[in-house]
PDB file of C-alpha atoms and ligand atoms in Angstrom:
ATOM      1  CA  MET A  17     -49.278 -28.294 -36.599  1.00 53.00           C
ATOM      2  CA  LYS A  18     -50.018 -27.503 -40.223  1.00 59.00           C
ATOM      3  CA  ASN A  19     -47.379 -27.226 -42.908  1.00 74.00           C
ATOM      4  CA  LYS A  20     -49.021 -24.273 -44.528  1.00 87.00           C
ATOM      5  CA  LYS A  21     -47.736 -21.045 -43.030  1.00 96.00           C
ATOM      6  CA  GLU A  22     -50.660 -19.030 -41.719  1.00 98.00           C
ATOM      7  CA  ALA A  23     -50.987 -15.909 -39.609  1.00 98.00           C
ATOM      8  CA  VAL A  24     -53.589 -13.705 -37.988  1.00 98.00           C
ATOM      9  CA  VAL A  25     -53.051  -9.947 -38.306  1.00 98.00           C
ATOM     10  CA  VAL A  26     -54.652  -7.572 -35.824  1.00 98.00           C
ATOM     11  CA  PHE A  27     -55.883  -5.075 -38.360  1.00 97.00           C
ATOM     12  CA  SER A  28     -57.273  -1.587 -37.762  1.00 93.00           C
ATOM     13  CA  GLY A  29     -56.932  -0.192 -41.274  1.00 94.00           C
ATOM     14  CA  GLY A  30     -54.318   2.326 -40.130  1.00 93.00           C
ATOM     15  CA  GLN A  31     -50.789   2.874 -41.415  1.00 95.00           C
ATOM     16  CA  ASP A  32     -49.072   0.507 -38.996  1.00 95.00           C
ATOM     17  CA  SER A  33     -51.378  -2.466 -39.204  1.00 97.00           C
ATOM     18  CA  THR A  34     -51.647  -2.121 -42.991  1.00 98.00           C
ATOM     19  CA  THR A  35     -47.863  -2.239 -43.240  1.00 98.00           C
ATOM     20  CA  CYS A  36     -47.975  -5.361 -41.060  1.00 98.00           C
ATOM     21  CA  LEU A  37     -50.622  -6.891 -43.309  1.00 98.00           C
ATOM     22  CA  LEU A  38     -48.424  -6.296 -46.371  1.00 98.00           C
ATOM     23  CA  TRP A  39     -45.497  -7.807 -44.490  1.00 98.00           C
ATOM     24  CA  ALA A  40     -47.553 -10.859 -43.569  1.00 98.00           C
ATOM     25  CA  ILE A  41     -48.834 -11.336 -47.135  1.00 98.00           C
ATOM     26  CA  LYS A  42     -45.206 -11.689 -48.284  1.00 97.00           C
ATOM     27  CA  LYS A  43     -44.212 -14.052 -45.481  1.00 97.00           C
ATOM     28  CA  TYR A  44     -47.202 -16.386 -45.173  1.00 98.00           C
ATOM     29  CA  ASP A  45     -49.178 -18.666 -47.452  1.00 97.00           C
ATOM     30  CA  SER A  46     -52.403 -17.474 -45.932  1.00 97.00           C
ATOM     31  CA  VAL A  47     -53.345 -14.451 -43.820  1.00 98.00           C
ATOM     32  CA  TYR A  48     -56.448 -13.680 -41.760  1.00 98.00           C
ATOM     33  CA  ALA A  49     -57.148 -10.088 -40.780  1.00 98.00           C
ATOM     34  CA  VAL A  50     -59.122  -9.403 -37.619  1.00 98.00           C
ATOM     35  CA  SER A  51     -60.626  -5.990 -36.855  1.00 97.00           C
ATOM     36  CA  PHE A  52     -62.535  -4.856 -33.800  1.00 94.00           C
ATOM     37  CA  ASP A  53     -65.709  -2.865 -33.633  1.00 93.00           C
ATOM     38  CA  TYR A  54     -65.689  -0.948 -30.353  1.00 87.00           C
ATOM     39  CA  ASN A  55     -67.945   1.881 -31.482  1.00 81.00           C
ATOM     40  CA  GLN A  56     -64.857   3.842 -32.308  1.00 78.00           C
ATOM     41  CA  ARG A  57     -65.707   7.399 -33.191  1.00 72.00           C
ATOM     42  CA  HIS A  58     -64.393   6.806 -36.681  1.00 76.00           C
ATOM     43  CA  ARG A  59     -66.267   3.889 -38.081  1.00 81.00           C
ATOM     44  CA  MET A  60     -64.506   4.730 -41.364  1.00 87.00           C
ATOM     45  CA  GLU A  61     -61.638   2.715 -39.890  1.00 90.00           C
ATOM     46  CA  LEU A  62     -63.581  -0.495 -40.386  1.00 94.00           C
ATOM     47  CA  LYS A  63     -64.537   0.511 -43.913  1.00 94.00           C
ATOM     48  CA  CYS A  64     -60.880   1.214 -44.769  1.00 95.00           C
ATOM     49  CA  ALA A  65     -59.897  -2.128 -43.248  1.00 97.00           C
ATOM     50  CA  LYS A  66     -62.449  -3.940 -45.370  1.00 97.00           C
ATOM     51  CA  GLU A  67     -61.424  -2.183 -48.580  1.00 97.00           C
ATOM     52  CA  ILE A  68     -57.759  -3.000 -48.035  1.00 98.00           C
ATOM     53  CA  CYS A  69     -58.588  -6.667 -47.337  1.00 98.00           C
ATOM     54  CA  ASP A  70     -60.736  -6.787 -50.476  1.00 98.00           C
ATOM     55  CA  LYS A  71     -57.900  -5.310 -52.513  1.00 98.00           C
ATOM     56  CA  TYR A  72     -55.494  -8.039 -51.395  1.00 97.00           C
ATOM     57  CA  ASN A  73     -58.093 -10.790 -51.248  1.00 97.00           C
ATOM     58  CA  ILE A  74     -57.586 -11.355 -47.529  1.00 98.00           C
ATOM     59  CA  SER A  75     -60.161 -12.959 -45.266  1.00 98.00           C
ATOM     60  CA  HIS A  76     -61.475 -10.228 -42.952  1.00 98.00           C
ATOM     61  CA  THR A  77     -63.331 -10.772 -39.692  1.00 98.00           C
ATOM     62  CA  ILE A  78     -64.802  -7.971 -37.589  1.00 97.00           C
ATOM     63  CA  LEU A  79     -65.285  -8.893 -33.941  1.00 96.00           C
ATOM     64  CA  ASP A  80     -67.682  -7.030 -31.692  1.00 93.00           C
ATOM     65  CA  MET A  81     -65.812  -5.322 -28.849  1.00 89.00           C
ATOM     66  CA  SER A  82     -68.447  -2.787 -27.909  1.00 85.00           C
ATOM     67  CA  LEU A  83     -67.970  -3.525 -24.230  1.00 84.00           C
ATOM     68  CA  LEU A  84     -64.636  -1.715 -24.468  1.00 80.00           C
ATOM     69  CA  ASN A  85     -66.467   1.539 -25.107  1.00 76.00           C
ATOM     70  CA  GLN A  86     -68.847   0.787 -22.262  1.00 78.00           C
ATOM     71  CA  LEU A  87     -65.973   0.120 -19.843  1.00 77.00           C
ATOM     72  CA  ALA A  88     -63.460   2.753 -20.885  1.00 66.00           C
ATOM     73  CA  PRO A  89     -64.965   5.881 -22.444  1.00 65.00           C
ATOM     74  CA  ASN A  90     -62.245   7.694 -24.261  1.00 61.00           C
ATOM     75  CA  SER A  91     -61.521  10.470 -26.721  1.00 53.00           C
ATOM     76  CA  LEU A  92     -61.379   7.949 -29.572  1.00 54.00           C
ATOM     77  CA  THR A  93     -64.791   6.546 -28.763  1.00 59.00           C
ATOM     78  CA  ARG A  94     -66.754   9.521 -27.430  1.00 58.00           C
ATOM     79  CA  SER A  95     -67.201  12.573 -29.585  1.00 59.00           C
ATOM     80  CA  GLU A  96     -67.679  14.823 -26.534  1.00 60.00           C
ATOM     81  CA  ILE A  97     -64.136  14.096 -25.339  1.00 57.00           C
ATOM     82  CA  LYS A  98     -61.532  16.105 -27.228  1.00 60.00           C
ATOM     83  CA  VAL A  99     -58.286  14.358 -28.215  1.00 58.00           C
ATOM     84  CA  ASP A 100     -55.234  15.703 -26.327  1.00 58.00           C
ATOM     85  CA  SER A 101     -52.987  17.389 -28.847  1.00 55.00           C
ATOM     86  CA  ASP A 102     -49.839  16.522 -26.892  1.00 56.00           C
ATOM     87  CA  ALA A 103     -48.964  13.715 -24.527  1.00 53.00           C
ATOM     88  CA  PRO A 104     -49.285  14.792 -20.880  1.00 57.00           C
ATOM     89  CA  GLU A 105     -46.164  14.866 -18.698  1.00 59.00           C
ATOM     90  CA  ASN A 106     -47.597  12.243 -16.391  1.00 61.00           C
ATOM     91  CA  GLY A 107     -49.875   9.344 -17.150  1.00 64.00           C
ATOM     92  CA  THR A 108     -51.318   8.285 -20.484  1.00 66.00           C
ATOM     93  CA  PRO A 109     -52.827  10.572 -23.162  1.00 65.00           C
ATOM     94  CA  ASN A 110     -56.632  10.581 -23.306  1.00 62.00           C
ATOM     95  CA  SER A 111     -56.528   8.782 -26.644  1.00 65.00           C
ATOM     96  CA  PHE A 112     -55.252   5.739 -24.762  1.00 71.00           C
ATOM     97  CA  VAL A 113     -57.938   3.071 -24.378  1.00 78.00           C
ATOM     98  CA  ASP A 114     -57.362   1.047 -21.216  1.00 83.00           C
ATOM     99  CA  GLY A 115     -56.834  -2.606 -21.980  1.00 86.00           C
ATOM    100  CA  ARG A 116     -57.320  -2.294 -25.724  1.00 89.00           C
ATOM    101  CA  ASN A 117     -54.262  -4.124 -27.005  1.00 93.00           C
ATOM    102  CA  MET A 118     -54.512  -6.782 -24.330  1.00 95.00           C
ATOM    103  CA  LEU A 119     -58.126  -7.500 -25.225  1.00 94.00           C
ATOM    104  CA  PHE A 120     -57.552  -7.343 -28.978  1.00 95.00           C
ATOM    105  CA  LEU A 121     -54.572  -9.695 -28.816  1.00 97.00           C
ATOM    106  CA  THR A 122     -56.389 -12.066 -26.475  1.00 97.00           C
ATOM    107  CA  PHE A 123     -59.388 -12.313 -28.794  1.00 97.00           C
ATOM    108  CA  ALA A 124     -57.082 -12.604 -31.810  1.00 98.00           C
ATOM    109  CA  ALA A 125     -55.334 -15.486 -30.011  1.00 98.00           C
ATOM    110  CA  VAL A 126     -58.612 -17.324 -29.387  1.00 98.00           C
ATOM    111  CA  PHE A 127     -59.498 -16.785 -33.052  1.00 98.00           C
ATOM    112  CA  ALA A 128     -56.065 -18.038 -34.165  1.00 98.00           C
ATOM    113  CA  LYS A 129     -56.150 -21.152 -31.994  1.00 98.00           C
ATOM    114  CA  GLN A 130     -59.537 -22.162 -33.390  1.00 98.00           C
ATOM    115  CA  LYS A 131     -57.872 -22.226 -36.802  1.00 97.00           C
ATOM    116  CA  GLY A 132     -54.734 -23.999 -35.582  1.00 97.00           C
ATOM    117  CA  ILE A 133     -52.639 -20.876 -36.181  1.00 98.00           C
ATOM    118  CA  THR A 134     -49.837 -19.827 -33.835  1.00 98.00           C
ATOM    119  CA  ASP A 135     -48.536 -16.603 -35.418  1.00 98.00           C
ATOM    120  CA  ILE A 136     -50.268 -13.353 -34.478  1.00 98.00           C
ATOM    121  CA  ILE A 137     -49.018 -10.117 -35.980  1.00 98.00           C
ATOM    122  CA  THR A 138     -49.559  -6.687 -34.483  1.00 98.00           C
ATOM    123  CA  GLY A 139     -48.289  -3.256 -35.500  1.00 96.00           C
ATOM    124  CA  VAL A 140     -47.334  -1.945 -32.067  1.00 94.00           C
ATOM    125  CA  SER A 141     -44.106   0.021 -31.809  1.00 93.00           C
ATOM    126  CA  GLN A 142     -42.052   1.022 -28.831  1.00 91.00           C
ATOM    127  CA  SER A 143     -40.158   3.602 -30.925  1.00 83.00           C
ATOM    128  CA  ASP A 144     -42.976   6.123 -30.958  1.00 68.00           C
ATOM    129  CA  PHE A 145     -45.343   4.570 -28.473  1.00 60.00           C
ATOM    130  CA  SER A 146     -46.896   7.936 -27.546  1.00 66.00           C
ATOM    131  CA  GLY A 147     -47.076   6.947 -23.896  1.00 75.00           C
ATOM    132  CA  TYR A 148     -49.202   3.864 -24.558  1.00 84.00           C
ATOM    133  CA  PRO A 149     -47.961   1.187 -22.124  1.00 89.00           C
ATOM    134  CA  ASP A 150     -49.478  -1.648 -24.160  1.00 90.00           C
ATOM    135  CA  CYS A 151     -47.275  -0.890 -27.167  1.00 91.00           C
ATOM    136  CA  ARG A 152     -44.114  -1.813 -25.311  1.00 94.00           C
ATOM    137  CA  ASP A 153     -42.082  -4.922 -26.048  1.00 95.00           C
ATOM    138  CA  ILE A 154     -42.141  -6.014 -22.409  1.00 95.00           C
ATOM    139  CA  PHE A 155     -45.946  -6.030 -22.430  1.00 96.00           C
ATOM    140  CA  ILE A 156     -46.098  -8.072 -25.652  1.00 97.00           C
ATOM    141  CA  LYS A 157     -43.630 -10.647 -24.270  1.00 98.00           C
ATOM    142  CA  SER A 158     -45.536 -10.831 -21.014  1.00 98.00           C
ATOM    143  CA  LEU A 159     -48.890 -11.287 -22.764  1.00 98.00           C
ATOM    144  CA  ASN A 160     -47.389 -13.908 -25.095  1.00 98.00           C
ATOM    145  CA  THR A 161     -46.350 -15.950 -22.058  1.00 98.00           C
ATOM    146  CA  THR A 162     -49.751 -15.467 -20.439  1.00 98.00           C
ATOM    147  CA  LEU A 163     -51.650 -16.535 -23.560  1.00 98.00           C
ATOM    148  CA  ASN A 164     -49.483 -19.634 -23.921  1.00 98.00           C
ATOM    149  CA  LEU A 165     -50.213 -20.578 -20.330  1.00 98.00           C
ATOM    150  CA  ALA A 166     -53.891 -19.672 -20.605  1.00 98.00           C
ATOM    151  CA  MET A 167     -54.547 -21.886 -23.613  1.00 98.00           C
ATOM    152  CA  ASP A 168     -51.683 -24.407 -23.331  1.00 98.00           C
ATOM    153  CA  TYR A 169     -50.531 -23.429 -26.805  1.00 98.00           C
ATOM    154  CA  GLU A 170     -47.411 -21.976 -28.434  1.00 98.00           C
ATOM    155  CA  PHE A 171     -48.496 -18.602 -29.698  1.00 98.00           C
ATOM    156  CA  ASP A 172     -45.945 -16.347 -31.308  1.00 98.00           C
ATOM    157  CA  ILE A 173     -46.864 -12.670 -31.184  1.00 98.00           C
ATOM    158  CA  ILE A 174     -44.832 -11.021 -33.928  1.00 98.00           C
ATOM    159  CA  THR A 175     -44.219  -7.255 -33.972  1.00 98.00           C
ATOM    160  CA  PRO A 176     -42.490  -6.202 -37.220  1.00 97.00           C
ATOM    161  CA  LEU A 177     -42.615  -2.507 -36.253  1.00 96.00           C
ATOM    162  CA  MET A 178     -41.514  -2.755 -32.627  1.00 96.00           C
ATOM    163  CA  TRP A 179     -38.119  -1.113 -33.068  1.00 95.00           C
ATOM    164  CA  ILE A 180     -38.708   1.068 -36.107  1.00 94.00           C
ATOM    165  CA  ASP A 181     -40.119   4.578 -36.266  1.00 92.00           C
ATOM    166  CA  LYS A 182     -42.712   6.113 -38.591  1.00 93.00           C
ATOM    167  CA  LYS A 183     -40.128   7.009 -41.245  1.00 95.00           C
ATOM    168  CA  GLU A 184     -38.899   3.419 -41.358  1.00 96.00           C
ATOM    169  CA  THR A 185     -42.493   2.185 -41.397  1.00 96.00           C
ATOM    170  CA  TRP A 186     -43.075   4.179 -44.596  1.00 97.00           C
ATOM    171  CA  GLU A 187     -39.860   2.753 -45.993  1.00 98.00           C
ATOM    172  CA  LEU A 188     -40.997  -0.789 -45.164  1.00 98.00           C
ATOM    173  CA  ALA A 189     -44.403  -0.257 -46.798  1.00 98.00           C
ATOM    174  CA  ASP A 190     -42.648   1.026 -49.920  1.00 98.00           C
ATOM    175  CA  LYS A 191     -40.284  -1.955 -49.983  1.00 98.00           C
ATOM    176  CA  LEU A 192     -43.295  -4.241 -49.757  1.00 98.00           C
ATOM    177  CA  GLY A 193     -44.847  -2.475 -52.742  1.00 97.00           C
ATOM    178  CA  GLY A 194     -47.604  -0.913 -50.656  1.00 97.00           C
ATOM    179  CA  PHE A 195     -46.623   2.738 -50.449  1.00 97.00           C
ATOM    180  CA  GLU A 196     -49.664   4.006 -52.372  1.00 97.00           C
ATOM    181  CA  THR A 197     -52.017   1.681 -50.522  1.00 97.00           C
ATOM    182  CA  VAL A 198     -50.810   2.956 -47.162  1.00 97.00           C
ATOM    183  CA  LYS A 199     -50.789   6.574 -48.303  1.00 97.00           C
ATOM    184  CA  ASN A 200     -54.279   6.571 -49.822  1.00 97.00           C
ATOM    185  CA  MET A 201     -56.328   3.765 -48.317  1.00 97.00           C
ATOM    186  CA  THR A 202     -55.496   3.846 -44.598  1.00 96.00           C
ATOM    187  CA  LEU A 203     -56.979   5.887 -41.800  1.00 94.00           C
ATOM    188  CA  THR A 204     -54.720   7.115 -39.009  1.00 90.00           C
ATOM    189  CA  CYS A 205     -56.268  10.528 -38.330  1.00 90.00           C
ATOM    190  CA  TYR A 206     -58.046  11.038 -34.991  1.00 84.00           C
ATOM    191  CA  ASN A 207     -60.533  13.214 -36.864  1.00 86.00           C
ATOM    192  CA  GLY A 208     -61.499  10.368 -39.157  1.00 88.00           C
ATOM    193  CA  ILE A 209     -60.109  11.678 -42.449  1.00 91.00           C
ATOM    194  CA  MET A 210     -58.608   9.039 -44.748  1.00 92.00           C
ATOM    195  CA  GLY A 211     -55.158   9.149 -46.342  1.00 93.00           C
ATOM    196  CA  ASP A 212     -53.203  12.262 -45.407  1.00 93.00           C
ATOM    197  CA  GLY A 213     -55.855  13.154 -42.816  1.00 94.00           C
ATOM    198  CA  CYS A 214     -56.617  16.493 -41.129  1.00 94.00           C
ATOM    199  CA  GLY A 215     -52.946  17.352 -40.746  1.00 93.00           C
ATOM    200  CA  ALA A 216     -53.462  18.805 -37.272  1.00 91.00           C
ATOM    201  CA  CYS A 217     -54.119  15.953 -34.821  1.00 87.00           C
ATOM    202  CA  PRO A 218     -51.213  14.131 -33.089  1.00 85.00           C
ATOM    203  CA  ALA A 219     -51.660  11.035 -35.261  1.00 86.00           C
ATOM    204  CA  CYS A 220     -51.523  13.083 -38.479  1.00 92.00           C
ATOM    205  CA  LYS A 221     -48.500  15.038 -37.280  1.00 92.00           C
ATOM    206  CA  LEU A 222     -46.609  11.860 -36.439  1.00 89.00           C
ATOM    207  CA  ARG A 223     -47.576  10.267 -39.745  1.00 93.00           C
ATOM    208  CA  LYS A 224     -46.598  13.338 -41.783  1.00 94.00           C
ATOM    209  CA  LYS A 225     -43.303  13.799 -39.966  1.00 94.00           C
ATOM    210  CA  GLY A 226     -42.375  10.224 -40.835  1.00 95.00           C
ATOM    211  CA  LEU A 227     -43.528  10.547 -44.412  1.00 96.00           C
ATOM    212  CA  ASP A 228     -41.606  13.796 -44.996  1.00 96.00           C
ATOM    213  CA  ALA A 229     -38.472  12.267 -43.487  1.00 96.00           C
ATOM    214  CA  TYR A 230     -38.832   9.202 -45.695  1.00 97.00           C
ATOM    215  CA  LEU A 231     -39.510  11.170 -48.881  1.00 96.00           C
ATOM    216  CA  LYS A 232     -36.341  13.183 -48.257  1.00 97.00           C
ATOM    217  CA  THR A 233     -34.242  10.004 -48.346  1.00 93.00           C
ATOM    218  CA  LYS A 234     -36.030   8.521 -51.331  1.00 84.00           C
TER     219      LYS A 234
HETATM  220 ZN1  LIG B 321     -55.757  14.098 -38.184  1.00 56.03          ZN
END
């Protein structure tokens, strides 16, 4: 085990993972950001991710995950599928990509182990998990155990946002000195518009609701 504190951040260039990146920069001596290219409809995401990493001088690796699009066509990867504006009563919304977080975290873990790193940071949150089963704490704990057993290694999957909502995520970014970065340089919008986004899709609505609530308390 190394003495230097190092971490791998699963990094999409969105609000949550950018807040996690800022959090990791404060906590660790060295941070590696890993993004995934799965032919997501909004390739801007990867551009945003790169620009943010450049700004903070963080090593950025983009891993090819195009098979995810091949296996699980979805409203975030196929332009002919419209994003559900509200979560359905039963089942997962059509913006949910089957297996995404499990695959991303598994590949991030392989990447981390090659570098002798145990700490993997991801921006999942159970507080507003939008019906995504792989954002729940129980899934993360279960996968952590599985990865440890799979690679005979002591991974630690760390989820700084697990129990906080979007308002508190804005507050955390501000505390970390990254409010403007998150506001202007990230991409959360399902319609691929940077910063404040289109204002109409579920991701924009959730982001704006949190931002308004935070600005009121500021
Ligand atoms: Zn939007």
